[in-house]
Amino acid sequence: MKKVLVIDDTSEIRMIIDETLNMLGFFTLMAEDGETGIEMAKQQLPDLIICDVNMPKLDGFGTLARL
């Protein structure tokens, strides 16, 4: 099963993406900000990362640069 990490600061968006990907057979990991997402990516090694651009603390571009 493919792992997808979703990084988004909006819980409703994370929930919608989670439900949709689960229905399609993907295992999802959820992170509420870029810092948490980076740590999860290092530990879980997802096959795909879906990341919001506009987030507090560390935005999507900063997250991408650090990954």
PDB file of N, CA and C in Angstrom, residues 1-66:
ATOM      1  N   MET A   1       0.838  -1.171   0.000  1.00  0.00           N
ATOM      2  CA  MET A   1       0.000   0.000   0.000  1.00  0.00           C
ATOM      3  C   MET A   1       0.893   1.247   0.000  1.00  0.00           C
ATOM      4  N   LYS A   2       0.603   2.159  -0.876  1.00  0.00           N
ATOM      5  CA  LYS A   2       1.375   3.395  -0.990  1.00  0.00           C
ATOM      6  C   LYS A   2       1.021   4.352   0.143  1.00  0.00           C
ATOM      7  N   LYS A   3       2.059   5.029   0.676  1.00  0.00           N
ATOM      8  CA  LYS A   3       1.885   5.993   1.760  1.00  0.00           C
ATOM      9  C   LYS A   3       1.904   7.411   1.204  1.00  0.00           C
ATOM     10  N   VAL A   4       0.931   8.207   1.638  1.00  0.00           N
ATOM     11  CA  VAL A   4       0.848   9.609   1.242  1.00  0.00           C
ATOM     12  C   VAL A   4       0.848  10.461   2.513  1.00  0.00           C
ATOM     13  N   LEU A   5       1.766  11.401   2.576  1.00  0.00           N
ATOM     14  CA  LEU A   5       1.821  12.352   3.677  1.00  0.00           C
ATOM     15  C   LEU A   5       1.126  13.637   3.243  1.00  0.00           C
ATOM     16  N   VAL A   6       0.126  14.058   4.021  1.00  0.00           N
ATOM     17  CA  VAL A   6      -0.601  15.286   3.743  1.00  0.00           C
ATOM     18  C   VAL A   6      -0.212  16.302   4.805  1.00  0.00           C
ATOM     19  N   ILE A   7       0.308  17.455   4.362  1.00  0.00           N
ATOM     20  CA  ILE A   7       0.701  18.523   5.270  1.00  0.00           C
ATOM     21  C   ILE A   7      -0.199  19.724   4.984  1.00  0.00           C
ATOM     22  N   ASP A   8      -1.081  20.032   5.940  1.00  0.00           N
ATOM     23  CA  ASP A   8      -1.999  21.155   5.771  1.00  0.00           C
ATOM     24  C   ASP A   8      -2.427  21.642   7.143  1.00  0.00           C
ATOM     25  N   ASP A   9      -2.518  22.942   7.314  1.00  0.00           N
ATOM     26  CA  ASP A   9      -2.889  23.503   8.614  1.00  0.00           C
ATOM     27  C   ASP A   9      -4.395  23.541   8.842  1.00  0.00           C
ATOM     28  N   THR A  10      -5.191  23.222   7.846  1.00  0.00           N
ATOM     29  CA  THR A  10      -6.654  23.230   7.975  1.00  0.00           C
ATOM     30  C   THR A  10      -7.155  21.802   8.177  1.00  0.00           C
ATOM     31  N   SER A  11      -7.729  21.540   9.343  1.00  0.00           N
ATOM     32  CA  SER A  11      -8.140  20.173   9.674  1.00  0.00           C
ATOM     33  C   SER A  11      -9.205  19.631   8.724  1.00  0.00           C
ATOM     34  N   GLU A  12     -10.110  20.481   8.249  1.00  0.00           N
ATOM     35  CA  GLU A  12     -11.152  20.025   7.329  1.00  0.00           C
ATOM     36  C   GLU A  12     -10.555  19.552   5.999  1.00  0.00           C
ATOM     37  N   ILE A  13      -9.567  20.273   5.522  1.00  0.00           N
ATOM     38  CA  ILE A  13      -8.897  19.886   4.273  1.00  0.00           C
ATOM     39  C   ILE A  13      -8.185  18.542   4.461  1.00  0.00           C
ATOM     40  N   ARG A  14      -7.469  18.407   5.582  1.00  0.00           N
ATOM     41  CA  ARG A  14      -6.789  17.136   5.860  1.00  0.00           C
ATOM     42  C   ARG A  14      -7.789  15.986   5.895  1.00  0.00           C
ATOM     43  N   MET A  15      -8.941  16.201   6.538  1.00  0.00           N
ATOM     44  CA  MET A  15      -9.950  15.150   6.652  1.00  0.00           C
ATOM     45  C   MET A  15     -10.492  14.750   5.275  1.00  0.00           C
ATOM     46  N   ILE A  16     -10.789  15.723   4.432  1.00  0.00           N
ATOM     47  CA  ILE A  16     -11.317  15.428   3.088  1.00  0.00           C
ATOM     48  C   ILE A  16     -10.297  14.644   2.268  1.00  0.00           C
ATOM     49  N   ILE A  17      -9.050  15.090   2.289  1.00  0.00           N
ATOM     50  CA  ILE A  17      -7.996  14.391   1.532  1.00  0.00           C
ATOM     51  C   ILE A  17      -7.791  12.995   2.090  1.00  0.00           C
ATOM     52  N   ASP A  18      -7.785  12.862   3.417  1.00  0.00           N
ATOM     53  CA  ASP A  18      -7.610  11.561   4.068  1.00  0.00           C
ATOM     54  C   ASP A  18      -8.696  10.583   3.635  1.00  0.00           C
ATOM     55  N   GLU A  19      -9.948  10.987   3.726  1.00  0.00           N
ATOM     56  CA  GLU A  19     -11.066  10.112   3.357  1.00  0.00           C
ATOM     57  C   GLU A  19     -11.007   9.714   1.890  1.00  0.00           C
ATOM     58  N   THR A  20     -10.697  10.675   1.034  1.00  0.00           N
ATOM     59  CA  THR A  20     -10.635  10.396  -0.403  1.00  0.00           C
ATOM     60  C   THR A  20      -9.515   9.415  -0.728  1.00  0.00           C
ATOM     61  N   LEU A  21      -8.328   9.657  -0.190  1.00  0.00           N
ATOM     62  CA  LEU A  21      -7.202   8.765  -0.478  1.00  0.00           C
ATOM     63  C   LEU A  21      -7.413   7.378   0.109  1.00  0.00           C
ATOM     64  N   ASN A  22      -8.021   7.301   1.290  1.00  0.00           N
ATOM     65  CA  ASN A  22      -8.304   5.994   1.882  1.00  0.00           C
ATOM     66  C   ASN A  22      -9.280   5.193   1.029  1.00  0.00           C
ATOM     67  N   MET A  23     -10.291   5.861   0.473  1.00  0.00           N
ATOM     68  CA  MET A  23     -11.249   5.175  -0.414  1.00  0.00           C
ATOM     69  C   MET A  23     -10.555   4.640  -1.658  1.00  0.00           C
ATOM     70  N   LEU A  24      -9.476   5.303  -2.075  1.00  0.00           N
ATOM     71  CA  LEU A  24      -8.746   4.884  -3.271  1.00  0.00           C
ATOM     72  C   LEU A  24      -7.638   3.873  -2.953  1.00  0.00           C
ATOM     73  N   GLY A  25      -7.514   3.483  -1.682  1.00  0.00           N
ATOM     74  CA  GLY A  25      -6.571   2.444  -1.312  1.00  0.00           C
ATOM     75  C   GLY A  25      -5.207   2.916  -0.838  1.00  0.00           C
ATOM     76  N   PHE A  26      -5.067   4.181  -0.516  1.00  0.00           N
ATOM     77  CA  PHE A  26      -3.797   4.705  -0.027  1.00  0.00           C
ATOM     78  C   PHE A  26      -3.796   4.760   1.493  1.00  0.00           C
ATOM     79  N   PHE A  27      -2.632   4.590   2.076  1.00  0.00           N
ATOM     80  CA  PHE A  27      -2.431   4.787   3.506  1.00  0.00           C
ATOM     81  C   PHE A  27      -1.993   6.228   3.682  1.00  0.00           C
ATOM     82  N   THR A  28      -2.670   6.980   4.545  1.00  0.00           N
ATOM     83  CA  THR A  28      -2.360   8.399   4.693  1.00  0.00           C
ATOM     84  C   THR A  28      -1.765   8.726   6.053  1.00  0.00           C
ATOM     85  N   LEU A  29      -0.862   9.680   6.028  1.00  0.00           N
ATOM     86  CA  LEU A  29      -0.270  10.255   7.225  1.00  0.00           C
ATOM     87  C   LEU A  29      -0.632  11.726   7.208  1.00  0.00           C
ATOM     88  N   MET A  30      -0.966  12.281   8.366  1.00  0.00           N
ATOM     89  CA  MET A  30      -1.410  13.666   8.435  1.00  0.00           C
ATOM     90  C   MET A  30      -0.481  14.492   9.314  1.00  0.00           C
ATOM     91  N   ALA A  31      -0.157  15.701   8.851  1.00  0.00           N
ATOM     92  CA  ALA A  31       0.647  16.643   9.634  1.00  0.00           C
ATOM     93  C   ALA A  31      -0.012  18.016   9.542  1.00  0.00           C
ATOM     94  N   GLU A  32      -0.043  18.728  10.676  1.00  0.00           N
ATOM     95  CA  GLU A  32      -0.728  20.019  10.727  1.00  0.00           C
ATOM     96  C   GLU A  32       0.165  21.207  10.421  1.00  0.00           C
ATOM     97  N   ASP A  33       1.466  20.973  10.259  1.00  0.00           N
ATOM     98  CA  ASP A  33       2.369  22.066   9.889  1.00  0.00           C
ATOM     99  C   ASP A  33       3.634  21.501   9.249  1.00  0.00           C
ATOM    100  N   GLY A  34       4.425  22.396   8.671  1.00  0.00           N
ATOM    101  CA  GLY A  34       5.619  21.972   7.950  1.00  0.00           C
ATOM    102  C   GLY A  34       6.654  21.286   8.825  1.00  0.00           C
ATOM    103  N   GLU A  35       6.843  21.782  10.043  1.00  0.00           N
ATOM    104  CA  GLU A  35       7.827  21.189  10.957  1.00  0.00           C
ATOM    105  C   GLU A  35       7.469  19.732  11.254  1.00  0.00           C
ATOM    106  N   THR A  36       6.208  19.501  11.613  1.00  0.00           N
ATOM    107  CA  THR A  36       5.744  18.143  11.903  1.00  0.00           C
ATOM    108  C   THR A  36       5.836  17.275  10.656  1.00  0.00           C
ATOM    109  N   GLY A  37       5.469  17.848   9.519  1.00  0.00           N
ATOM    110  CA  GLY A  37       5.531  17.101   8.260  1.00  0.00           C
ATOM    111  C   GLY A  37       6.931  16.646   7.909  1.00  0.00           C
ATOM    112  N   ILE A  38       7.913  17.500   8.134  1.00  0.00           N
ATOM    113  CA  ILE A  38       9.306  17.134   7.851  1.00  0.00           C
ATOM    114  C   ILE A  38       9.733  15.962   8.723  1.00  0.00           C
ATOM    115  N   GLU A  39       9.404  16.014  10.001  1.00  0.00           N
ATOM    116  CA  GLU A  39       9.760  14.913  10.907  1.00  0.00           C
ATOM    117  C   GLU A  39       9.069  13.618  10.503  1.00  0.00           C
ATOM    118  N   MET A  40       7.793  13.700  10.139  1.00  0.00           N
ATOM    119  CA  MET A  40       7.064  12.511   9.704  1.00  0.00           C
ATOM    120  C   MET A  40       7.652  11.949   8.419  1.00  0.00           C
ATOM    121  N   ALA A  41       8.028  12.821   7.496  1.00  0.00           N
ATOM    122  CA  ALA A  41       8.615  12.373   6.234  1.00  0.00           C
ATOM    123  C   ALA A  41       9.923  11.632   6.473  1.00  0.00           C
ATOM    124  N   LYS A  42      10.734  12.137   7.402  1.00  0.00           N
ATOM    125  CA  LYS A  42      12.004  11.478   7.711  1.00  0.00           C
ATOM    126  C   LYS A  42      11.790  10.111   8.327  1.00  0.00           C
ATOM    127  N   GLN A  43      10.778   9.994   9.180  1.00  0.00           N
ATOM    128  CA  GLN A  43      10.524   8.735   9.887  1.00  0.00           C
ATOM    129  C   GLN A  43       9.771   7.721   9.033  1.00  0.00           C
ATOM    130  N   GLN A  44       8.794   8.187   8.266  1.00  0.00           N
ATOM    131  CA  GLN A  44       7.885   7.286   7.548  1.00  0.00           C
ATOM    132  C   GLN A  44       8.227   7.048   6.078  1.00  0.00           C
ATOM    133  N   LEU A  45       9.048   7.914   5.494  1.00  0.00           N
ATOM    134  CA  LEU A  45       9.433   7.817   4.077  1.00  0.00           C
ATOM    135  C   LEU A  45       8.224   7.584   3.158  1.00  0.00           C
ATOM    136  N   PRO A  46       7.332   8.570   3.069  1.00  0.00           N
ATOM    137  CA  PRO A  46       6.137   8.399   2.226  1.00  0.00           C
ATOM    138  C   PRO A  46       6.493   8.347   0.752  1.00  0.00           C
ATOM    139  N   ASP A  47       5.586   7.747  -0.022  1.00  0.00           N
ATOM    140  CA  ASP A  47       5.761   7.679  -1.470  1.00  0.00           C
ATOM    141  C   ASP A  47       5.399   9.005  -2.139  1.00  0.00           C
ATOM    142  N   LEU A  48       4.533   9.780  -1.493  1.00  0.00           N
ATOM    143  CA  LEU A  48       4.076  11.058  -2.040  1.00  0.00           C
ATOM    144  C   LEU A  48       3.803  12.011  -0.885  1.00  0.00           C
ATOM    145  N   ILE A  49       4.088  13.294  -1.090  1.00  0.00           N
ATOM    146  CA  ILE A  49       3.761  14.321  -0.106  1.00  0.00           C
ATOM    147  C   ILE A  49       2.880  15.361  -0.780  1.00  0.00           C
ATOM    148  N   ILE A  50       1.723  15.627  -0.174  1.00  0.00           N
ATOM    149  CA  ILE A  50       0.839  16.701  -0.615  1.00  0.00           C
ATOM    150  C   ILE A  50       0.948  17.783   0.442  1.00  0.00           C
ATOM    151  N   CYS A  51       1.367  18.977   0.040  1.00  0.00           N
ATOM    152  CA  CYS A  51       1.660  20.018   1.010  1.00  0.00           C
ATOM    153  C   CYS A  51       0.997  21.338   0.634  1.00  0.00           C
ATOM    154  N   ASP A  52       0.333  21.936   1.603  1.00  0.00           N
ATOM    155  CA  ASP A  52      -0.243  23.271   1.450  1.00  0.00           C
ATOM    156  C   ASP A  52       0.895  24.286   1.327  1.00  0.00           C
ATOM    157  N   VAL A  53       0.660  25.365   0.619  1.00  0.00           N
ATOM    158  CA  VAL A  53       1.674  26.404   0.473  1.00  0.00           C
ATOM    159  C   VAL A  53       1.572  27.433   1.595  1.00  0.00           C
ATOM    160  N   ASN A  54       0.361  27.870   1.908  1.00  0.00           N
ATOM    161  CA  ASN A  54       0.152  28.917   2.912  1.00  0.00           C
ATOM    162  C   ASN A  54      -0.116  28.312   4.284  1.00  0.00           C
ATOM    163  N   MET A  55       0.934  28.221   5.103  1.00  0.00           N
ATOM    164  CA  MET A  55       0.807  27.690   6.457  1.00  0.00           C
ATOM    165  C   MET A  55       1.625  28.558   7.399  1.00  0.00           C
ATOM    166  N   PRO A  56       1.187  28.635   8.667  1.00  0.00           N
ATOM    167  CA  PRO A  56       1.998  29.354   9.655  1.00  0.00           C
ATOM    168  C   PRO A  56       3.245  28.547  10.014  1.00  0.00           C
ATOM    169  N   LYS A  57       4.132  29.136  10.748  1.00  0.00           N
ATOM    170  CA  LYS A  57       5.403  28.536  11.178  1.00  0.00           C
ATOM    171  C   LYS A  57       6.328  28.327   9.993  1.00  0.00           C
ATOM    172  N   LEU A  58       6.065  27.313   9.203  1.00  0.00           N
ATOM    173  CA  LEU A  58       6.899  26.987   8.045  1.00  0.00           C
ATOM    174  C   LEU A  58       5.979  26.734   6.859  1.00  0.00           C
ATOM    175  N   ASP A  59       6.045  27.589   5.840  1.00  0.00           N
ATOM    176  CA  ASP A  59       5.150  27.433   4.696  1.00  0.00           C
ATOM    177  C   ASP A  59       5.574  26.275   3.800  1.00  0.00           C
ATOM    178  N   GLY A  60       4.779  26.035   2.771  1.00  0.00           N
ATOM    179  CA  GLY A  60       5.046  24.917   1.871  1.00  0.00           C
ATOM    180  C   GLY A  60       6.372  25.009   1.139  1.00  0.00           C
ATOM    181  N   PHE A  61       6.772  26.209   0.754  1.00  0.00           N
ATOM    182  CA  PHE A  61       8.061  26.374   0.068  1.00  0.00           C
ATOM    183  C   PHE A  61       9.229  26.106   1.002  1.00  0.00           C
ATOM    184  N   GLY A  62       9.115  26.557   2.250  1.00  0.00           N
ATOM    185  CA  GLY A  62      10.147  26.283   3.243  1.00  0.00           C
ATOM    186  C   GLY A  62      10.230  24.803   3.571  1.00  0.00           C
ATOM    187  N   THR A  63       9.062  24.163   3.623  1.00  0.00           N
ATOM    188  CA  THR A  63       9.015  22.720   3.875  1.00  0.00           C
ATOM    189  C   THR A  63       9.722  21.969   2.752  1.00  0.00           C
ATOM    190  N   LEU A  64       9.413  22.330   1.516  1.00  0.00           N
ATOM    191  CA  LEU A  64      10.044  21.705   0.351  1.00  0.00           C
ATOM    192  C   LEU A  64      11.552  21.901   0.370  1.00  0.00           C
ATOM    193  N   ALA A  65      11.997  23.102   0.680  1.00  0.00           N
ATOM    194  CA  ALA A  65      13.425  23.382   0.700  1.00  0.00           C
ATOM    195  C   ALA A  65      14.143  22.533   1.748  1.00  0.00           C
ATOM    196  N   ARG A  66      13.518  22.353   2.908  1.00  0.00           N
ATOM    197  CA  ARG A  66      14.149  21.572   3.971  1.00  0.00           C
ATOM    198  C   ARG A  66      14.102  20.078   3.705  1.00  0.00           C
TER     199      ARG A  66
END
